[in-house]
PDB file of C-alpha atoms in Angstrom:
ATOM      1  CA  UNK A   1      42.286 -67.540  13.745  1.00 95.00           C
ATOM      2  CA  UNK A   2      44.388 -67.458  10.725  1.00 97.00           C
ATOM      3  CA  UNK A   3      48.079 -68.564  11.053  1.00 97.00           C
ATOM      4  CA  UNK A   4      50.830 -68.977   7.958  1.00 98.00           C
ATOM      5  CA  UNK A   5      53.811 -70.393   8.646  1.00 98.00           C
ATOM      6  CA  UNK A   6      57.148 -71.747   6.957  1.00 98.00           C
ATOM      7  CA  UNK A   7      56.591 -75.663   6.741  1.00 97.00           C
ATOM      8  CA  UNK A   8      59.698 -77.211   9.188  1.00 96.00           C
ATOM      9  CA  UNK A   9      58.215 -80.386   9.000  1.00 97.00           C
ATOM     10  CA  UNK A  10      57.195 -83.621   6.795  1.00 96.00           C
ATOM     11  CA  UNK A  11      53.812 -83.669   7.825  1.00 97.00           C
ATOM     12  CA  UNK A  12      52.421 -80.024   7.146  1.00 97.00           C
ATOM     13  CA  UNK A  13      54.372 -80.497   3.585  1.00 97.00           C
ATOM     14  CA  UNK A  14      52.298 -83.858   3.324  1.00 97.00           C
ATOM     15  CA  UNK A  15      49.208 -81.063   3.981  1.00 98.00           C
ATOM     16  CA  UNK A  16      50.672 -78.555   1.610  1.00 98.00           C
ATOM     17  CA  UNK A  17      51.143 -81.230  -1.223  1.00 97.00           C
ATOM     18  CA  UNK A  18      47.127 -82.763  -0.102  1.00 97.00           C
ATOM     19  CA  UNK A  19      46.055 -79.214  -0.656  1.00 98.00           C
ATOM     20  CA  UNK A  20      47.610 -78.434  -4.022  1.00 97.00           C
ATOM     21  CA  UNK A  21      46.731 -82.297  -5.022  1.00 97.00           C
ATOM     22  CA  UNK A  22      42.954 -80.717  -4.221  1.00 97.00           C
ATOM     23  CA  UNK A  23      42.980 -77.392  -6.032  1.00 97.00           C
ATOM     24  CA  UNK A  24      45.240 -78.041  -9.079  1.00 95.00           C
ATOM     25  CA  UNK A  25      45.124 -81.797  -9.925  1.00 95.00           C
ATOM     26  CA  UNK A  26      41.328 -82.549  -9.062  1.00 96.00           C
ATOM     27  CA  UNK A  27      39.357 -79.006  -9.354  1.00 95.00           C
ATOM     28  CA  UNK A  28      41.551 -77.527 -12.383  1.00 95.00           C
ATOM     29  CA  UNK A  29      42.242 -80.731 -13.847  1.00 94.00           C
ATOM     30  CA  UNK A  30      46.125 -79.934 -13.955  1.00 93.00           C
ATOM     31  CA  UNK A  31      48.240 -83.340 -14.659  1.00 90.00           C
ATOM     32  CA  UNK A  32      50.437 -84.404 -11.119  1.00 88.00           C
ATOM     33  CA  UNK A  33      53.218 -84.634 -13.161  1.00 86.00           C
ATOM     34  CA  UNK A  34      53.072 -81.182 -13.746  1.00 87.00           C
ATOM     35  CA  UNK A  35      52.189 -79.959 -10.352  1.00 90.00           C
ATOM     36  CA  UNK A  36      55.097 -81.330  -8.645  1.00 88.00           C
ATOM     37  CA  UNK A  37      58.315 -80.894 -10.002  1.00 91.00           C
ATOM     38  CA  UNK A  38      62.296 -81.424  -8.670  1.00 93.00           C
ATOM     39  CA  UNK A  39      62.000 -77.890  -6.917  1.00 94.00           C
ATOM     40  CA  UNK A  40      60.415 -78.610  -4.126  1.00 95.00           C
ATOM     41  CA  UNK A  41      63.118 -79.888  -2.044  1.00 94.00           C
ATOM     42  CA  UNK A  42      64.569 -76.094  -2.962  1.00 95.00           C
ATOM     43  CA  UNK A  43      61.661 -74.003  -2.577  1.00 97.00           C
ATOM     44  CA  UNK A  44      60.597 -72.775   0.539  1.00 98.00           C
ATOM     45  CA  UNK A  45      57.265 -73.558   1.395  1.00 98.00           C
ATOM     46  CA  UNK A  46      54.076 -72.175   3.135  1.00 98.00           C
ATOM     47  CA  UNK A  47      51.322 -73.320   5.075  1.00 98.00           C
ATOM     48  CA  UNK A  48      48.214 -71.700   6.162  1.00 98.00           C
ATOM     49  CA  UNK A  49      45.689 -72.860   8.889  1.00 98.00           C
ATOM     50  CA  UNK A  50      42.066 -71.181   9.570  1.00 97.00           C
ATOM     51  CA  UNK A  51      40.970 -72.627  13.462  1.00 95.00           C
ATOM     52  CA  UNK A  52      44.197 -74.973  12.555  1.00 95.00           C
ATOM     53  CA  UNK A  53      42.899 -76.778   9.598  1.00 97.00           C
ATOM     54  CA  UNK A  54      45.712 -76.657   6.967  1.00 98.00           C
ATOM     55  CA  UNK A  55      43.312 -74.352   4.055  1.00 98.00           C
ATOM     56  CA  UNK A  56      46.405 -73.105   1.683  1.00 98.00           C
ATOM     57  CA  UNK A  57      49.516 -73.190   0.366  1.00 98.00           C
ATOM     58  CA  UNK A  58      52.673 -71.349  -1.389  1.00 98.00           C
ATOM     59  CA  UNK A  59      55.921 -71.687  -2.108  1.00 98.00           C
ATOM     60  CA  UNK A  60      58.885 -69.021  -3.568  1.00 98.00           C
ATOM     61  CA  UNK A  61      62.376 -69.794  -4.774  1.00 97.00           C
ATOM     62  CA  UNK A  62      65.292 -68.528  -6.841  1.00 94.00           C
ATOM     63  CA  UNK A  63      65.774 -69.114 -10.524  1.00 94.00           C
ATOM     64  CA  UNK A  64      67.958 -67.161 -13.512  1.00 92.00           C
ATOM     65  CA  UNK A  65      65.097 -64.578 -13.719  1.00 92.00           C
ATOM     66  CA  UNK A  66      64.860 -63.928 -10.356  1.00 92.00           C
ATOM     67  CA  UNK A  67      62.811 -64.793  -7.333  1.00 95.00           C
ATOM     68  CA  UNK A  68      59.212 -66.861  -8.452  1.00 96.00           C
ATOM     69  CA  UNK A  69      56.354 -67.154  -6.379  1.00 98.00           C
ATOM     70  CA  UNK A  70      54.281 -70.134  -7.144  1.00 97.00           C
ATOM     71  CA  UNK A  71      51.994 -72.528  -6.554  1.00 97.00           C
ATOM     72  CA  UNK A  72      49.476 -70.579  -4.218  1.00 97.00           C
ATOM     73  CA  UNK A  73      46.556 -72.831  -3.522  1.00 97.00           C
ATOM     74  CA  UNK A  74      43.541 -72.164  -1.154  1.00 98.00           C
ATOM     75  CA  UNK A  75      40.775 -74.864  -0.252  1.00 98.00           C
ATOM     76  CA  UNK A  76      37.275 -73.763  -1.769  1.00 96.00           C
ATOM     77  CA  UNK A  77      35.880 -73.784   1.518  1.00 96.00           C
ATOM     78  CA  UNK A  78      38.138 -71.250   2.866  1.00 97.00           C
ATOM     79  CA  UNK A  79      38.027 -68.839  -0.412  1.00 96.00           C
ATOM     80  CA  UNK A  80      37.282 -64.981   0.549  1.00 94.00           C
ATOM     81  CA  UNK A  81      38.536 -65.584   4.052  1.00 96.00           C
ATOM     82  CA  UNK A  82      41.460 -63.727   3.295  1.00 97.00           C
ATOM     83  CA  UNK A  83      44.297 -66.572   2.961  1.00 98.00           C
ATOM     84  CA  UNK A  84      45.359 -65.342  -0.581  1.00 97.00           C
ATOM     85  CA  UNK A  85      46.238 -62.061   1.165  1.00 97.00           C
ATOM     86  CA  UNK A  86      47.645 -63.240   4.501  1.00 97.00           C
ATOM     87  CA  UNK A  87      49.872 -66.223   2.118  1.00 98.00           C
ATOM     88  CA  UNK A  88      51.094 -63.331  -0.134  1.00 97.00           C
ATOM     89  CA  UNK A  89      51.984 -61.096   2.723  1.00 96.00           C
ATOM     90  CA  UNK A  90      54.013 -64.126   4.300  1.00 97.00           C
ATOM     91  CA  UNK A  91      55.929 -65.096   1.566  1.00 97.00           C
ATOM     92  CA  UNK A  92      57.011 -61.853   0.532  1.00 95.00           C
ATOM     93  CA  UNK A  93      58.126 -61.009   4.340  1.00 95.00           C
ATOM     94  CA  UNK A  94      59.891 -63.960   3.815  1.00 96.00           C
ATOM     95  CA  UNK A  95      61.235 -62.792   0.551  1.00 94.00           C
ATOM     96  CA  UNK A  96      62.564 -59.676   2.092  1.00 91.00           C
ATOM     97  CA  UNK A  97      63.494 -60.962   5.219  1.00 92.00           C
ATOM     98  CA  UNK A  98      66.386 -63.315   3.020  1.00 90.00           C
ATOM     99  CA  UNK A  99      67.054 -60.902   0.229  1.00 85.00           C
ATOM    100  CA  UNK A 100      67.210 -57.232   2.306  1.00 79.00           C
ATOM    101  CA  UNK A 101      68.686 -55.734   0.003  1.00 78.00           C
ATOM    102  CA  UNK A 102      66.825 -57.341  -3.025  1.00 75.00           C
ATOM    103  CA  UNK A 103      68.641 -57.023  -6.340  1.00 73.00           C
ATOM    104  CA  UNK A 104      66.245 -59.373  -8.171  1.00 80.00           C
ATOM    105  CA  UNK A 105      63.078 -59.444  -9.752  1.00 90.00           C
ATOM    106  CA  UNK A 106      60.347 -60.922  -7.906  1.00 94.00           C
ATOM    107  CA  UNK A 107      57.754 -62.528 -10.096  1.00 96.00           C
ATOM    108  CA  UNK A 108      55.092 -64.995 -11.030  1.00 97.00           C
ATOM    109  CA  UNK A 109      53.026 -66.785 -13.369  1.00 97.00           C
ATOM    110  CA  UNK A 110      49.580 -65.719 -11.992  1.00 97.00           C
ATOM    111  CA  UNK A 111      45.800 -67.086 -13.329  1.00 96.00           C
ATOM    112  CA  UNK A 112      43.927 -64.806 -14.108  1.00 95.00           C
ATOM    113  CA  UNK A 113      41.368 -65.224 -11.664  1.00 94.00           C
ATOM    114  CA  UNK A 114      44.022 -63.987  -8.908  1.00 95.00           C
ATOM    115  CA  UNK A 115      45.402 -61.184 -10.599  1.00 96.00           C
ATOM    116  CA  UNK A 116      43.149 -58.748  -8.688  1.00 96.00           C
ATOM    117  CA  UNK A 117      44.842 -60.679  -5.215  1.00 96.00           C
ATOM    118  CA  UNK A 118      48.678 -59.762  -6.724  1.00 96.00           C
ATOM    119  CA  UNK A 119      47.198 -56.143  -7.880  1.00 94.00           C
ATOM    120  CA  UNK A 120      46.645 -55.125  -4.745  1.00 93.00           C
ATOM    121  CA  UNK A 121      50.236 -55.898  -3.681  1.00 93.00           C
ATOM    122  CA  UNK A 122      51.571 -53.886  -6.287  1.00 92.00           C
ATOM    123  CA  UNK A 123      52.180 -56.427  -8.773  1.00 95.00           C
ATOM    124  CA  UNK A 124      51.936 -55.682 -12.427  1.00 94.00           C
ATOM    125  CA  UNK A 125      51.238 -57.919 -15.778  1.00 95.00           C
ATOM    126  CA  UNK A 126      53.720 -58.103 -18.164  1.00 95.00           C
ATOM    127  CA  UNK A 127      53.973 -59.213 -21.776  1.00 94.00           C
ATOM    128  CA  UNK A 128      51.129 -61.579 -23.286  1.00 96.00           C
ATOM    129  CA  UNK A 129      48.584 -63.967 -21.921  1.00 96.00           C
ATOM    130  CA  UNK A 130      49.771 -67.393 -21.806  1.00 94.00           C
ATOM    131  CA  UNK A 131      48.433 -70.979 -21.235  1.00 94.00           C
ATOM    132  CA  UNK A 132      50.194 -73.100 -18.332  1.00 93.00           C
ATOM    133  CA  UNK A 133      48.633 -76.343 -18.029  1.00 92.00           C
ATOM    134  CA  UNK A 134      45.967 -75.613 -19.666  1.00 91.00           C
ATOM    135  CA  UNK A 135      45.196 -72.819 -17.767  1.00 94.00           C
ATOM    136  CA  UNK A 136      45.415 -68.570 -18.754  1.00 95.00           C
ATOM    137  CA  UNK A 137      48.315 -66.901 -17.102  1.00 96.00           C
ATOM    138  CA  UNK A 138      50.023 -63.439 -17.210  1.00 97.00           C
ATOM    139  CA  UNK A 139      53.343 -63.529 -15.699  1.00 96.00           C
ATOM    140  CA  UNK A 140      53.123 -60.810 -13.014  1.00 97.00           C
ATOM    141  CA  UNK A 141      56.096 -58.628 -11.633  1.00 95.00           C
ATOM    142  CA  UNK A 142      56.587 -56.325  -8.491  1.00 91.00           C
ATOM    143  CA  UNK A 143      58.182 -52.778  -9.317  1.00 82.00           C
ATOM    144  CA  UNK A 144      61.494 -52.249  -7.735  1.00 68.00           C
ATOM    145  CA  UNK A 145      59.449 -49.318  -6.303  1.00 59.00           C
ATOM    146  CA  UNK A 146      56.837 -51.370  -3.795  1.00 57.00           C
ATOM    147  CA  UNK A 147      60.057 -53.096  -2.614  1.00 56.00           C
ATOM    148  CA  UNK A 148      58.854 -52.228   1.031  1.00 58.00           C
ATOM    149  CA  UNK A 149      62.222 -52.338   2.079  1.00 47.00           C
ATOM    150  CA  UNK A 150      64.132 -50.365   0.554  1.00 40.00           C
TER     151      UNK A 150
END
């Protein structure tokens, strides 16, 4: 069974932090100074379990430019299992479910090997490809128009 919920307590952020330590420090070689940064204490974060093994990660907040959705991490082993989708889902539920009547953009800084994951949620690319950490991004928006509600 695959479960996400909003992390309530130290220990499944200690999993959430082991899992993005696992997918961005060690597989894409992304420096831990620049993985974890002084928003996580406002962010709200995102834990997923397949059979109750803590597999991925997100977390959204609010900034200037509107609401970012970020560091979405899934274990290797548990790639094409459908986490991406069931994480995305979550976190913009939980999005929605704070901001009903969302005047903000909703975006994020996507690589571009899980574009085709935001595409199918109705997010678009916008302006230039651009390296974070080393690694090819697009920023990515949601229309105003797939806001599902309203």
């Amino acid at each position: 069974m695959l479960t996400v919920t909003l992390i309530a307590t130290p220990t499944d952020l200690d999993y959430a932090f082991a899992i993005r330590r696992e997918v961005f420090v060690v597989e894409q070689n992304v420096s831990a100074e620049d993985e974890y940064d002084e928003f996580e204490p406002s962010s709200r974060h995102f834990l997923a379990r397949l059979e109750a093994e803590p597999v991925g990660t997100a977390r959204w907040r609010t900034t200037d430019k509107g609401i970012k959705l970020e560091r979405f991490a899934v274990r290797a082993a548990a790639r094409g299992q459908g986490v991406g989708k069931a994480l995305v889902r979550t976190v913009l539920d939980d999005v929605f479910a704070h901001h009903p009547q969302l005047t903000q953009s909703i975006y994020m800084h996507a690589q571009l090997s899980a574009m085709p994951l935001y595409l199918g949620f109705g997010f678009g690319a916008v302006g230039e490809q651009f390296a974070e950490c080393g690694i090819q991004h697009y920023t990515m928006v949601l229309p105003r128009i797939a806001y599902p509600h309203q």
